[in-house]
Amino acid sequence: MMNIPSDSNTSDELNFEAALGKLEETVRALEAGELPLDDAIAKFQLGMQLVRACREKLEVAEHKVELVLAAEQGIETTPFIMDTKGLNTND
Amino acid sequence: MLKRVIQTSPELAQLSVRGEVSNLSRPASGHVYFTLKDDKARLRVVIFASRVRLLKFQLRDGMNVIVQGNIDVFERLGDYQFYAETAQPDGLGELYLAFEQLKEHLQQEGLFAQERKQSLPLYPGRIALVTSATGAAVRDMVITLSRRYPNAHVYVVPVAVQGEDAQRQIAQGIEIVWKNQIADVMIVGRGGGSLEELFAFNSEIVARAIAASPIPVISAVGHETDTTIADFVADVRAATPTAAAELVAPDRRELLERITGLAQRIRRFITMYVERQSIRLQHVTESRALMDPMHRISILHERVDRLEPRLRLLLKQAVEGGTNTTNQLELRLARHSPRERIFLLHVQLDRLEERQRREMKDRLEYAELTVQRLISSLELLSPLAVMKRGYAVMYRAHGDTMVTSATQVQPGDSLHVEMTDGWLDCQVWGVYENDEHPK
């Protein structure tokens, strides 16, 4: 049993979205025009960092499924064991 | 006859018949045929395809329905059958009515309005599934999410999806999710079923719970064309639980491909950029100015070198021109100089002198010639000349008397014979006349 993680996960994922957005923006900026060498290299490094960060966020994640149960105060979670019986039912 | 009677009988024109569906068949034509039966009787019923499409539920064997239509005779079989225009589930009639009424009510309230719809998060970190913990729906969604987007944390909120308590549990499950901020988005649903089985999703309490949720709700009820109230209220409607799982999150593989694509664009860009800058640098470093600072000077030198001979040539030409002019002037001057005249006078003088000389010479020669001729004439006349021709002058030995005739001499006389180059002393041996010849 464990508690629902707070907003950390949300912000993490928002970071993925933001990182991907920033990555796309960086690529566009690079391709848009003639940047001074220093800027180009800085943007290149930033872009590659974002690529790595995005990949990590996508690849490192393990698929986690939990069952949420109402408790006396709030809720509790427990790992969800998929029921392979009764799969033919419609519910 | 029977047909006419049936067709003209007003009490047979619009009928409602109640019964249980059996022997249901759906040929490719789209028409539906079945037998409606109850304890006492059975009636053959046909619903034409155009009407079937308007039905709000699926006809099944064993279902109790009420059909409205009219009876007519199918002449070929000599049989009569019921031509149904509408059908509705019997016993659920009230439920059905309630559904329609609730739908209209909520619609008027604006719960279905497009502007109420929340957009789904693009990359949800946490996804809640409000559904039965057992069954195909939750399994399909979990599997789909683990395949497509394992990054999302999935929370299953187990609820009953059919039965008396279902609507309350579903509504509570929805509330649990958003009140506890379990997820960024939730899917509320179940597998397909009959109208009765889907009842909970047509309930007002579930509709209001969905509408109240501040986090986006995807409805996923059934795999068939049934549309529930929940579908109308939800922010996004998915046809099936699997479709909902595909809608709720992006495909990780696609995302990775996109990121790889972006990375490639960055690398390609930087490669090209560096290449471009290198070429620029190369251009700069290879430029003559940097490679050979003396180059500009060389160029100037070269210009000077090229100009110098031209200058020299010009100078030469100028000098030559001047010289020529001078020469010409000199020539012209010379042409007008008195020397010429002097020379001419000299020549004239010489010529005159020559003439004079020649004249003199001529005269002298002539004079000499004359003298010579005179001399010759004189010589001709002189005795010496005669003597040269062999003649001699005879003198008497004593004295100067010239003997000119034979008669003047006597034999024995001495004679002096003078010749041009000397003289002879001779003695006459005989004297003879011309006609006398010595004997």
Short mmCIF file of C-alpha atoms in Angstrom, two decimals:
data_model
loop_
_atom_site.label_atom_id
_atom_site.label_comp_id
_atom_site.label_asym_id
_atom_site.label_seq_id
_atom_site.Cartn_x
_atom_site.Cartn_y
_atom_site.Cartn_z
CA MET A 1 0.00 0.00 0.00
CA MET A 2 1.21 3.42 -0.77
CA ASN A 3 -0.13 6.85 -1.07
CA ILE A 4 -0.81 8.59 -4.30
CA PRO A 5 2.27 10.57 -5.22
CA SER A 6 1.65 14.26 -5.09
CA ASP A 7 2.00 16.63 -7.98
CA SER A 8 5.58 15.61 -8.69
CA ASN A 9 4.47 13.26 -11.39
CA THR A 10 2.34 15.90 -12.98
CA SER A 11 5.07 18.47 -13.03
CA ASP A 12 7.43 15.83 -14.34
CA GLU A 13 5.15 15.13 -17.23
CA LEU A 14 4.48 18.79 -17.77
CA ASN A 15 8.22 19.03 -17.98
CA PHE A 16 8.19 16.41 -20.69
CA GLU A 17 5.62 18.40 -22.61
CA ALA A 18 7.53 21.59 -21.97
CA ALA A 19 10.80 19.88 -22.88
CA LEU A 20 9.36 18.57 -26.13
CA GLY A 21 7.91 22.00 -26.89
CA LYS A 22 11.22 23.65 -26.13
CA LEU A 23 13.03 21.05 -28.22
CA GLU A 24 10.82 21.80 -31.21
CA GLU A 25 11.25 25.51 -30.66
CA THR A 26 15.02 25.06 -30.48
CA VAL A 27 15.11 23.09 -33.72
CA ARG A 28 12.99 25.73 -35.43
CA ALA A 29 15.24 28.49 -34.12
CA LEU A 30 18.30 26.64 -35.38
CA GLU A 31 16.82 26.09 -38.77
CA ALA A 32 15.23 29.50 -39.03
CA GLY A 33 18.25 31.62 -39.66
CA GLU A 34 21.91 32.28 -39.45
CA LEU A 35 22.77 32.31 -35.78
CA PRO A 36 26.13 33.45 -34.52
CA LEU A 37 28.38 30.45 -33.90
CA ASP A 38 28.20 30.70 -30.11
CA ASP A 39 24.40 30.87 -30.17
CA ALA A 40 24.21 28.00 -32.63
CA ILE A 41 26.42 25.82 -30.50
CA ALA A 42 24.54 26.77 -27.33
CA LYS A 43 21.24 25.95 -29.01
CA PHE A 44 22.67 22.73 -30.37
CA GLN A 45 23.77 21.67 -26.90
CA LEU A 46 20.45 22.66 -25.40
CA GLY A 47 18.63 20.76 -28.14
CA MET A 48 20.65 17.60 -27.58
CA GLN A 49 20.10 17.87 -23.82
CA LEU A 50 16.38 18.15 -24.42
CA VAL A 51 16.48 15.17 -26.75
CA ARG A 52 18.20 13.14 -24.05
CA ALA A 53 15.82 14.36 -21.37
CA CYS A 54 12.75 13.58 -23.48
CA ARG A 55 14.07 10.13 -24.35
CA GLU A 56 14.83 9.37 -20.75
CA LYS A 57 11.39 10.44 -19.67
CA LEU A 58 9.86 8.21 -22.30
CA GLU A 59 12.12 5.23 -21.90
CA VAL A 60 12.84 5.06 -18.23
CA ALA A 61 9.20 5.00 -17.25
CA GLU A 62 7.87 1.65 -16.11
CA HIS A 63 4.25 0.91 -16.64
CA LYS A 64 2.58 1.18 -13.28
CA VAL A 65 -1.02 0.21 -12.70
CA GLU A 66 -2.59 0.62 -9.31
CA LEU A 67 -5.96 -0.01 -7.79
CA VAL A 68 -7.50 2.91 -5.96
CA LEU A 69 -9.54 2.12 -2.89
CA ALA A 70 -11.61 4.50 -0.86
CA ALA A 71 -10.35 4.57 2.71
CA GLU A 72 -11.51 6.08 5.94
CA GLN A 73 -9.62 9.20 5.07
CA GLY A 74 -9.16 9.76 1.39
CA ILE A 75 -7.88 6.83 -0.56
CA GLU A 76 -5.33 4.04 -0.64
CA THR A 77 -3.65 2.36 -3.56
CA THR A 78 -2.54 -1.17 -4.14
CA PRO A 79 -0.86 -2.74 -7.16
CA PHE A 80 -3.46 -3.74 -9.67
CA ILE A 81 -3.46 -7.43 -10.49
CA MET A 82 -5.27 -7.89 -13.71
CA ASP A 83 -8.10 -10.37 -13.43
CA THR A 84 -7.71 -12.83 -16.24
CA LYS A 85 -10.79 -14.73 -15.21
CA GLY A 86 -14.19 -13.78 -16.49
CA LEU A 87 -12.74 -11.98 -19.47
CA ASN A 88 -15.68 -13.01 -21.54
CA THR A 89 -18.10 -10.98 -19.51
CA ASN A 90 -19.12 -7.64 -20.80
CA ASP A 91 -18.66 -5.67 -17.64
CA MET B 1 -60.48 -10.44 -51.04
CA LEU B 2 -58.85 -10.91 -47.69
CA LYS B 3 -56.25 -8.33 -48.61
CA ARG B 4 -58.90 -5.78 -49.44
CA VAL B 5 -60.78 -6.45 -46.24
CA ILE B 6 -57.62 -6.10 -44.23
CA GLN B 7 -56.49 -3.00 -46.00
CA THR B 8 -59.83 -1.27 -45.69
CA SER B 9 -60.53 -2.20 -42.09
CA PRO B 10 -59.73 0.93 -40.04
CA GLU B 11 -59.21 -1.06 -36.87
CA LEU B 12 -56.37 -2.94 -38.56
CA ALA B 13 -54.61 0.16 -39.94
CA GLN B 14 -52.56 1.30 -36.94
CA LEU B 15 -51.90 -1.38 -34.40
CA SER B 16 -49.60 -1.84 -31.48
CA VAL B 17 -48.66 -5.42 -30.72
CA ARG B 18 -46.79 -6.62 -27.69
CA GLY B 19 -44.77 -9.84 -27.50
CA GLU B 20 -41.43 -11.60 -27.28
CA VAL B 21 -39.02 -11.64 -30.21
CA SER B 22 -38.07 -15.05 -31.61
CA ASN B 23 -36.58 -16.48 -34.80
CA LEU B 24 -34.92 -13.14 -35.49
CA SER B 25 -33.16 -12.97 -38.84
CA ARG B 26 -31.25 -10.17 -40.54
CA PRO B 27 -30.64 -10.93 -44.22
CA ALA B 28 -28.24 -8.87 -46.27
CA SER B 29 -31.16 -6.73 -47.43
CA GLY B 30 -31.11 -5.04 -44.03
CA HIS B 31 -34.74 -5.87 -43.34
CA VAL B 32 -35.40 -7.58 -40.06
CA TYR B 33 -37.76 -10.57 -39.78
CA PHE B 34 -38.93 -12.14 -36.57
CA THR B 35 -41.88 -13.81 -34.95
CA LEU B 36 -43.65 -12.02 -32.16
CA LYS B 37 -45.17 -14.45 -29.71
CA ASP B 38 -46.98 -14.57 -26.43
CA ASP B 39 -48.72 -17.32 -24.51
CA LYS B 40 -51.59 -17.56 -26.96
CA ALA B 41 -50.50 -16.49 -30.41
CA ARG B 42 -47.68 -15.76 -32.80
CA LEU B 43 -47.37 -13.12 -35.51
CA ARG B 44 -44.83 -12.77 -38.31
CA VAL B 45 -43.26 -9.31 -38.27
CA VAL B 46 -41.06 -7.51 -40.78
CA ILE B 47 -39.30 -4.21 -40.28
CA PHE B 48 -37.89 -2.74 -43.47
CA ALA B 49 -34.27 -1.64 -43.52
CA SER B 50 -35.17 2.05 -43.75
CA ARG B 51 -37.09 1.68 -40.49
CA VAL B 52 -34.49 -0.56 -38.86
CA ARG B 53 -31.99 2.24 -39.09
CA LEU B 54 -34.25 4.46 -37.02
CA LEU B 55 -34.49 2.00 -34.13
CA LYS B 56 -32.72 3.15 -30.99
CA PHE B 57 -31.91 -0.33 -29.78
CA GLN B 58 -30.83 -3.69 -31.06
CA LEU B 59 -33.52 -6.32 -31.51
CA ARG B 60 -32.59 -9.64 -30.01
CA ASP B 61 -34.25 -12.96 -29.55
CA GLY B 62 -36.09 -13.19 -26.25
CA MET B 63 -36.54 -9.42 -26.03
CA ASN B 64 -39.99 -8.11 -25.16
CA VAL B 65 -41.00 -5.37 -27.54
CA ILE B 66 -43.97 -3.34 -28.63
CA VAL B 67 -44.25 -2.83 -32.38
CA GLN B 68 -46.46 -0.33 -34.17
CA GLY B 69 -47.59 -0.80 -37.76
CA ASN B 70 -50.23 -2.53 -39.77
CA ILE B 71 -51.23 -5.97 -40.88
CA ASP B 72 -51.21 -6.91 -44.50
CA VAL B 73 -51.36 -10.03 -46.65
CA PHE B 74 -48.26 -11.45 -48.19
CA GLU B 75 -50.04 -12.81 -51.26
CA ARG B 76 -47.47 -15.21 -52.52
CA LEU B 77 -47.64 -17.27 -49.35
CA GLY B 78 -51.25 -16.47 -48.79
CA ASP B 79 -50.13 -15.45 -45.37
CA TYR B 80 -50.62 -12.26 -43.44
CA GLN B 81 -47.88 -10.48 -41.57
CA PHE B 82 -47.26 -7.40 -39.53
CA TYR B 83 -45.42 -4.52 -41.13
CA ALA B 84 -43.85 -2.70 -38.21
CA GLU B 85 -42.86 0.93 -38.55
CA THR B 86 -41.43 1.38 -35.08
CA ALA B 87 -40.52 -0.89 -32.23
CA GLN B 88 -39.56 -0.19 -28.67
CA PRO B 89 -38.51 -2.36 -25.83
CA ASP B 90 -41.47 -3.40 -23.69
CA GLY B 91 -41.04 -2.99 -19.97
CA LEU B 92 -38.15 -0.58 -20.58
CA GLY B 93 -40.54 1.77 -22.16
CA GLU B 94 -40.58 3.93 -19.12
CA LEU B 95 -36.82 3.76 -18.87
CA TYR B 96 -36.54 4.69 -22.47
CA LEU B 97 -38.88 7.58 -21.99
CA ALA B 98 -36.88 8.63 -18.98
CA PHE B 99 -33.70 8.50 -21.06
CA GLU B 100 -35.16 10.72 -23.73
CA GLN B 101 -36.54 13.12 -21.18
CA LEU B 102 -33.27 13.32 -19.24
CA LYS B 103 -31.31 13.81 -22.45
CA GLU B 104 -33.55 16.67 -23.47
CA HIS B 105 -33.43 18.19 -20.02
CA LEU B 106 -29.63 18.05 -19.76
CA GLN B 107 -29.23 19.32 -23.27
CA GLN B 108 -31.40 22.34 -22.47
CA GLU B 109 -29.34 22.84 -19.36
CA GLY B 110 -26.33 23.09 -21.63
CA LEU B 111 -24.40 20.12 -20.26
CA PHE B 112 -23.69 18.82 -23.76
CA ALA B 113 -22.51 22.19 -25.04
CA GLN B 114 -19.33 22.14 -27.06
CA GLU B 115 -17.86 25.05 -25.14
CA ARG B 116 -18.04 23.05 -21.90
CA LYS B 117 -15.70 20.42 -23.32
CA GLN B 118 -12.25 20.34 -21.81
CA SER B 119 -9.32 19.45 -23.99
CA LEU B 120 -7.26 16.41 -23.10
CA PRO B 121 -3.72 16.78 -21.79
CA LEU B 122 -1.25 15.86 -24.54
CA TYR B 123 1.06 13.86 -22.31
CA PRO B 124 -0.92 12.68 -19.30
CA GLY B 125 1.26 11.45 -16.50
CA ARG B 126 -1.57 9.78 -14.67
CA ILE B 127 -4.65 8.22 -16.10
CA ALA B 128 -7.61 7.01 -14.07
CA LEU B 129 -9.91 4.28 -15.28
CA VAL B 130 -13.33 4.39 -13.65
CA THR B 131 -14.69 0.99 -14.55
CA SER B 132 -15.12 -2.56 -13.37
CA ALA B 133 -11.88 -4.01 -12.06
CA THR B 134 -12.76 -7.27 -13.66
CA GLY B 135 -13.63 -7.66 -17.29
CA ALA B 136 -12.60 -6.96 -20.81
CA ALA B 137 -12.85 -3.17 -20.63
CA VAL B 138 -10.21 -2.62 -17.97
CA ARG B 139 -7.99 -5.30 -19.48
CA ASP B 140 -8.19 -3.75 -22.95
CA MET B 141 -7.38 -0.31 -21.60
CA VAL B 142 -4.47 -1.42 -19.42
CA ILE B 143 -2.96 -3.47 -22.21
CA THR B 144 -3.37 -0.69 -24.75
CA LEU B 145 -1.83 1.88 -22.40
CA SER B 146 1.09 -0.37 -21.47
CA ARG B 147 1.77 -0.91 -25.14
CA ARG B 148 1.38 2.64 -26.35
CA TYR B 149 2.27 4.80 -23.39
CA PRO B 150 3.77 2.94 -20.45
CA ASN B 151 4.95 6.29 -19.12
CA ALA B 152 1.55 7.06 -17.72
CA HIS B 153 0.71 5.90 -14.27
CA VAL B 154 -2.62 4.12 -14.45
CA TYR B 155 -5.09 4.12 -11.56
CA VAL B 156 -8.01 1.78 -11.67
CA VAL B 157 -10.99 3.00 -9.69
CA PRO B 158 -13.13 -0.10 -9.37
CA VAL B 159 -16.87 0.46 -9.69
CA ALA B 160 -19.88 -1.67 -10.53
CA VAL B 161 -20.94 -0.85 -14.07
CA GLN B 162 -24.33 -2.53 -13.99
CA GLY B 163 -26.92 -3.26 -11.43
CA GLU B 164 -28.77 -1.17 -8.89
CA ASP B 165 -25.77 0.43 -7.28
CA ALA B 166 -23.80 1.05 -10.49
CA GLN B 167 -24.77 4.68 -11.08
CA ARG B 168 -23.92 5.72 -7.54
CA GLN B 169 -20.57 3.90 -7.63
CA ILE B 170 -19.63 5.35 -10.99
CA ALA B 171 -20.50 8.87 -9.89
CA GLN B 172 -18.53 8.35 -6.68
CA GLY B 173 -15.56 6.93 -8.60
CA ILE B 174 -15.47 10.02 -10.81
CA GLU B 175 -15.55 12.20 -7.75
CA ILE B 176 -12.80 10.24 -6.02
CA VAL B 177 -10.53 10.79 -9.00
CA TRP B 178 -10.83 14.52 -9.27
CA LYS B 179 -11.25 15.28 -5.57
CA ASN B 180 -8.06 13.37 -4.74
CA GLN B 181 -6.28 14.62 -7.82
CA ILE B 182 -5.41 11.09 -8.72
CA ALA B 183 -5.05 11.71 -12.41
CA ASP B 184 -4.77 14.25 -15.20
CA VAL B 185 -7.50 12.60 -17.19
CA MET B 186 -9.99 9.80 -16.66
CA ILE B 187 -11.80 7.25 -18.71
CA VAL B 188 -15.28 6.25 -17.56
CA GLY B 189 -16.74 3.23 -19.25
CA ARG B 190 -17.53 -0.39 -19.72
CA GLY B 191 -18.02 -2.89 -22.51
CA GLY B 192 -21.11 -2.85 -24.65
CA GLY B 193 -24.44 -4.09 -23.45
CA SER B 194 -28.16 -3.76 -23.68
CA LEU B 195 -29.92 -0.52 -22.92
CA GLU B 196 -30.77 -2.00 -19.56
CA GLU B 197 -27.17 -2.92 -18.88
CA LEU B 198 -25.99 0.51 -19.92
CA PHE B 199 -28.58 2.11 -17.71
CA ALA B 200 -26.09 3.52 -15.22
CA PHE B 201 -24.43 5.52 -17.98
CA ASN B 202 -27.74 7.04 -18.85
CA SER B 203 -28.39 8.15 -15.30
CA GLU B 204 -28.53 11.76 -14.25
CA ILE B 205 -26.22 11.22 -11.30
CA VAL B 206 -23.40 9.91 -13.56
CA ALA B 207 -24.08 12.67 -16.11
CA ARG B 208 -23.80 15.32 -13.41
CA ALA B 209 -20.68 13.71 -11.93
CA ILE B 210 -19.01 13.81 -15.33
CA ALA B 211 -20.09 17.40 -15.87
CA ALA B 212 -18.78 18.38 -12.45
CA SER B 213 -15.31 16.94 -12.99
CA PRO B 214 -12.64 19.61 -13.40
CA ILE B 215 -10.40 17.07 -15.06
CA PRO B 216 -11.22 15.86 -18.56
CA VAL B 217 -13.43 12.78 -18.87
CA ILE B 218 -13.46 10.37 -21.77
CA SER B 219 -16.55 8.20 -22.02
CA ALA B 220 -16.07 4.71 -23.33
CA VAL B 221 -19.27 2.77 -23.30
CA GLY B 222 -19.88 -0.31 -25.40
CA HIS B 223 -18.55 -1.36 -28.75
CA GLU B 224 -21.77 -0.67 -30.53
CA THR B 225 -23.56 2.36 -31.76
CA ASP B 226 -25.35 3.03 -28.50
CA THR B 227 -24.95 6.58 -27.39
CA THR B 228 -25.41 7.13 -23.69
CA ILE B 229 -26.04 10.28 -21.74
CA ALA B 230 -22.50 9.88 -20.40
CA ASP B 231 -21.22 10.09 -23.97
CA PHE B 232 -23.04 13.37 -24.50
CA VAL B 233 -21.69 14.92 -21.32
CA ALA B 234 -18.14 13.62 -21.53
CA ASP B 235 -15.41 15.88 -22.89
CA VAL B 236 -14.45 13.25 -25.44
CA ARG B 237 -16.44 10.26 -26.53
CA ALA B 238 -14.68 7.05 -27.49
CA ALA B 239 -16.51 4.21 -29.21
CA THR B 240 -14.81 1.51 -27.14
CA PRO B 241 -12.54 1.29 -24.09
CA THR B 242 -9.61 0.43 -26.37
CA ALA B 243 -10.33 3.51 -28.49
CA ALA B 244 -10.43 5.57 -25.30
CA ALA B 245 -7.02 4.27 -24.26
CA GLU B 246 -5.67 5.21 -27.69
CA LEU B 247 -7.19 8.68 -27.45
CA VAL B 248 -6.05 9.46 -23.93
CA ALA B 249 -2.33 9.19 -24.51
CA PRO B 250 0.10 9.52 -27.39
CA ASP B 251 1.95 6.55 -28.80
CA ARG B 252 5.33 6.43 -27.14
CA ARG B 253 6.89 4.93 -30.25
CA GLU B 254 5.63 7.84 -32.32
CA LEU B 255 6.94 10.26 -29.73
CA LEU B 256 10.33 8.61 -29.73
CA GLU B 257 10.39 8.75 -33.52
CA ARG B 258 9.47 12.41 -33.35
CA ILE B 259 12.26 13.09 -30.86
CA THR B 260 14.69 11.10 -32.98
CA GLY B 261 13.57 13.14 -35.96
CA LEU B 262 14.19 16.36 -34.07
CA ALA B 263 17.59 15.12 -32.94
CA GLN B 264 18.45 14.30 -36.53
CA ARG B 265 17.37 17.74 -37.62
CA ILE B 266 19.60 19.28 -34.95
CA ARG B 267 22.57 17.13 -35.95
CA ARG B 268 22.00 17.78 -39.62
CA PHE B 269 21.72 21.45 -38.92
CA ILE B 270 24.85 21.62 -36.82
CA THR B 271 26.79 19.56 -39.34
CA MET B 272 25.74 21.87 -42.12
CA TYR B 273 26.32 24.88 -39.92
CA VAL B 274 29.85 23.83 -39.02
CA GLU B 275 30.50 22.94 -42.63
CA ARG B 276 29.23 26.30 -43.79
CA GLN B 277 31.30 28.11 -41.18
CA SER B 278 34.35 26.03 -42.08
CA ILE B 279 33.95 26.96 -45.70
CA ARG B 280 33.63 30.60 -44.71
CA LEU B 281 36.70 30.30 -42.52
CA GLN B 282 38.54 28.58 -45.31
CA HIS B 283 37.55 31.33 -47.68
CA VAL B 284 38.83 33.90 -45.26
CA THR B 285 42.08 32.11 -44.50
CA GLU B 286 42.66 31.39 -48.14
CA SER B 287 42.03 34.93 -49.11
CA ARG B 288 45.11 36.51 -50.66
CA ALA B 289 45.10 39.37 -48.24
CA LEU B 290 45.73 36.98 -45.35
CA MET B 291 47.77 34.38 -47.15
CA ASP B 292 50.07 36.92 -48.79
CA PRO B 293 50.04 40.38 -47.28
CA MET B 294 52.41 41.51 -50.02
CA HIS B 295 49.86 40.57 -52.58
CA ARG B 296 48.32 44.00 -52.80
CA ILE B 297 51.73 45.49 -53.07
CA SER B 298 52.58 42.94 -55.72
CA ILE B 299 49.51 43.97 -57.60
CA LEU B 300 50.60 47.59 -57.41
CA HIS B 301 54.06 46.54 -58.48
CA GLU B 302 52.61 44.69 -61.33
CA ARG B 303 50.63 47.72 -62.35
CA VAL B 304 53.70 49.83 -62.16
CA ASP B 305 55.57 47.22 -64.15
CA ARG B 306 52.89 47.24 -66.73
CA LEU B 307 52.72 50.99 -66.83
CA GLU B 308 56.44 51.56 -67.03
CA PRO B 309 57.04 50.16 -70.51
CA ARG B 310 53.99 52.02 -71.68
CA LEU B 311 55.40 55.17 -70.24
CA ARG B 312 58.73 54.44 -71.82
CA LEU B 313 57.09 53.77 -75.10
CA LEU B 314 55.19 57.00 -74.84
CA LEU B 315 58.34 58.84 -73.96
CA LYS B 316 60.13 57.20 -76.82
CA GLN B 317 57.33 58.01 -79.15
CA ALA B 318 57.34 61.58 -77.94
CA VAL B 319 61.06 61.88 -78.45
CA GLU B 320 60.87 60.19 -81.79
CA GLY B 321 58.03 62.38 -82.76
CA GLY B 322 60.08 65.39 -81.79
CA THR B 323 63.07 64.08 -83.60
CA ASN B 324 61.02 63.43 -86.65
CA THR B 325 59.58 66.85 -86.56
CA THR B 326 62.99 68.28 -86.07
CA ASN B 327 64.31 66.19 -88.89
CA GLN B 328 61.52 67.19 -91.08
CA LEU B 329 61.97 70.77 -90.21
CA GLU B 330 65.66 70.35 -90.76
CA LEU B 331 64.94 68.75 -94.05
CA ARG B 332 62.58 71.48 -94.97
CA LEU B 333 65.04 74.01 -93.74
CA ALA B 334 67.74 72.27 -95.65
CA ARG B 335 65.56 72.36 -98.70
CA HIS B 336 65.46 76.06 -98.32
CA SER B 337 69.13 76.44 -97.43
CA PRO B 338 71.42 78.53 -99.78
CA ARG B 339 73.88 75.69 -99.87
CA GLU B 340 71.78 74.14 -102.50
CA ARG B 341 71.94 77.19 -104.55
CA ILE B 342 75.60 77.48 -103.91
CA PHE B 343 75.96 73.91 -104.88
CA LEU B 344 73.97 74.52 -108.00
CA LEU B 345 76.06 77.49 -108.80
CA HIS B 346 79.12 75.39 -108.18
CA VAL B 347 77.82 72.82 -110.52
CA GLN B 348 77.01 75.45 -113.01
CA LEU B 349 80.39 76.90 -112.56
CA ASP B 350 81.98 73.53 -112.93
CA ARG B 351 80.00 72.92 -116.00
CA LEU B 352 81.01 76.21 -117.45
CA GLU B 353 84.59 75.55 -116.52
CA GLU B 354 84.39 72.21 -118.13
CA ARG B 355 82.88 73.69 -121.16
CA GLN B 356 85.55 76.26 -121.27
CA ARG B 357 88.21 73.69 -120.81
CA ARG B 358 86.74 71.47 -123.46
CA GLU B 359 86.40 74.46 -125.73
CA MET B 360 89.99 75.31 -125.20
CA LYS B 361 91.04 71.76 -125.73
CA ASP B 362 88.99 71.55 -128.85
CA ARG B 363 90.49 74.66 -130.14
CA LEU B 364 93.98 73.52 -129.33
CA GLU B 365 93.34 70.21 -130.92
CA TYR B 366 91.93 71.89 -133.87
CA ALA B 367 94.88 74.22 -134.05
CA GLU B 368 97.26 71.33 -133.68
CA LEU B 369 95.40 69.43 -136.31
CA THR B 370 95.65 72.42 -138.58
CA VAL B 371 99.31 72.75 -137.89
CA GLN B 372 99.74 69.05 -138.53
CA ARG B 373 97.88 69.34 -141.75
CA LEU B 374 99.94 72.31 -142.69
CA ILE B 375 103.06 70.44 -141.78
CA SER B 376 101.92 67.49 -143.82
CA SER B 377 101.20 69.78 -146.68
CA LEU B 378 104.60 71.29 -146.23
CA GLU B 379 106.20 67.92 -146.04
CA LEU B 380 104.51 66.95 -149.20
CA LEU B 381 106.02 69.88 -150.74
CA SER B 382 109.48 69.38 -149.22
CA PRO B 383 112.16 67.48 -151.17
CA LEU B 384 112.76 65.44 -148.12
CA ALA B 385 109.34 64.02 -148.48
CA VAL B 386 110.10 63.12 -152.04
CA MET B 387 113.32 61.66 -151.01
CA LYS B 388 111.48 59.50 -148.49
CA ARG B 389 109.66 57.99 -151.30
CA GLY B 390 113.08 56.94 -152.72
CA TYR B 391 114.03 60.00 -154.57
CA ALA B 392 117.46 61.53 -154.12
CA VAL B 393 118.99 64.87 -154.93
CA MET B 394 122.07 64.92 -156.96
CA TYR B 395 124.67 67.54 -156.80
CA ARG B 396 127.88 68.07 -158.61
CA ALA B 397 130.67 66.88 -156.45
CA HIS B 398 132.10 70.27 -156.32
CA GLY B 399 129.66 72.97 -155.91
CA ASP B 400 126.11 73.18 -155.26
CA THR B 401 124.82 72.78 -158.59
CA MET B 402 121.89 70.42 -158.70
CA VAL B 403 121.94 68.05 -161.47
CA THR B 404 118.47 67.78 -162.89
CA SER B 405 119.25 66.40 -166.40
CA ALA B 406 121.35 63.70 -167.80
CA THR B 407 122.77 66.03 -170.25
CA GLN B 408 124.46 67.94 -167.61
CA VAL B 409 126.81 65.20 -166.78
CA GLN B 410 129.56 63.33 -168.46
CA PRO B 411 130.76 59.92 -167.74
CA GLY B 412 133.48 60.09 -165.17
CA ASP B 413 131.90 63.01 -163.37
CA SER B 414 131.68 62.81 -159.61
CA LEU B 415 128.34 63.34 -158.14
CA HIS B 416 127.14 63.99 -154.70
CA VAL B 417 123.82 62.18 -153.96
CA GLU B 418 121.94 63.32 -151.08
CA MET B 419 119.35 61.03 -149.33
CA THR B 420 117.27 61.72 -146.36
CA ASP B 421 119.46 59.93 -143.97
CA GLY B 422 122.88 60.47 -145.53
CA TRP B 423 124.89 61.07 -148.75
CA LEU B 424 126.61 59.09 -151.32
CA ASP B 425 129.76 59.87 -153.41
CA CYS B 426 129.16 58.51 -156.81
CA GLN B 427 130.92 58.43 -160.17
CA VAL B 428 129.07 58.40 -163.35
CA TRP B 429 129.74 55.41 -165.41
CA GLY B 430 127.60 56.15 -168.40
CA VAL B 431 125.20 58.74 -169.75
CA TYR B 432 122.23 57.72 -171.67
CA GLU B 433 119.24 59.28 -173.25
CA ASN B 434 115.86 57.99 -172.55
CA ASP B 435 115.56 55.95 -175.65
CA GLU B 436 119.05 54.55 -175.32
CA HIS B 437 119.48 51.49 -173.34
CA PRO B 438 122.66 50.26 -171.87
CA LYS B 439 124.08 47.39 -173.96
#
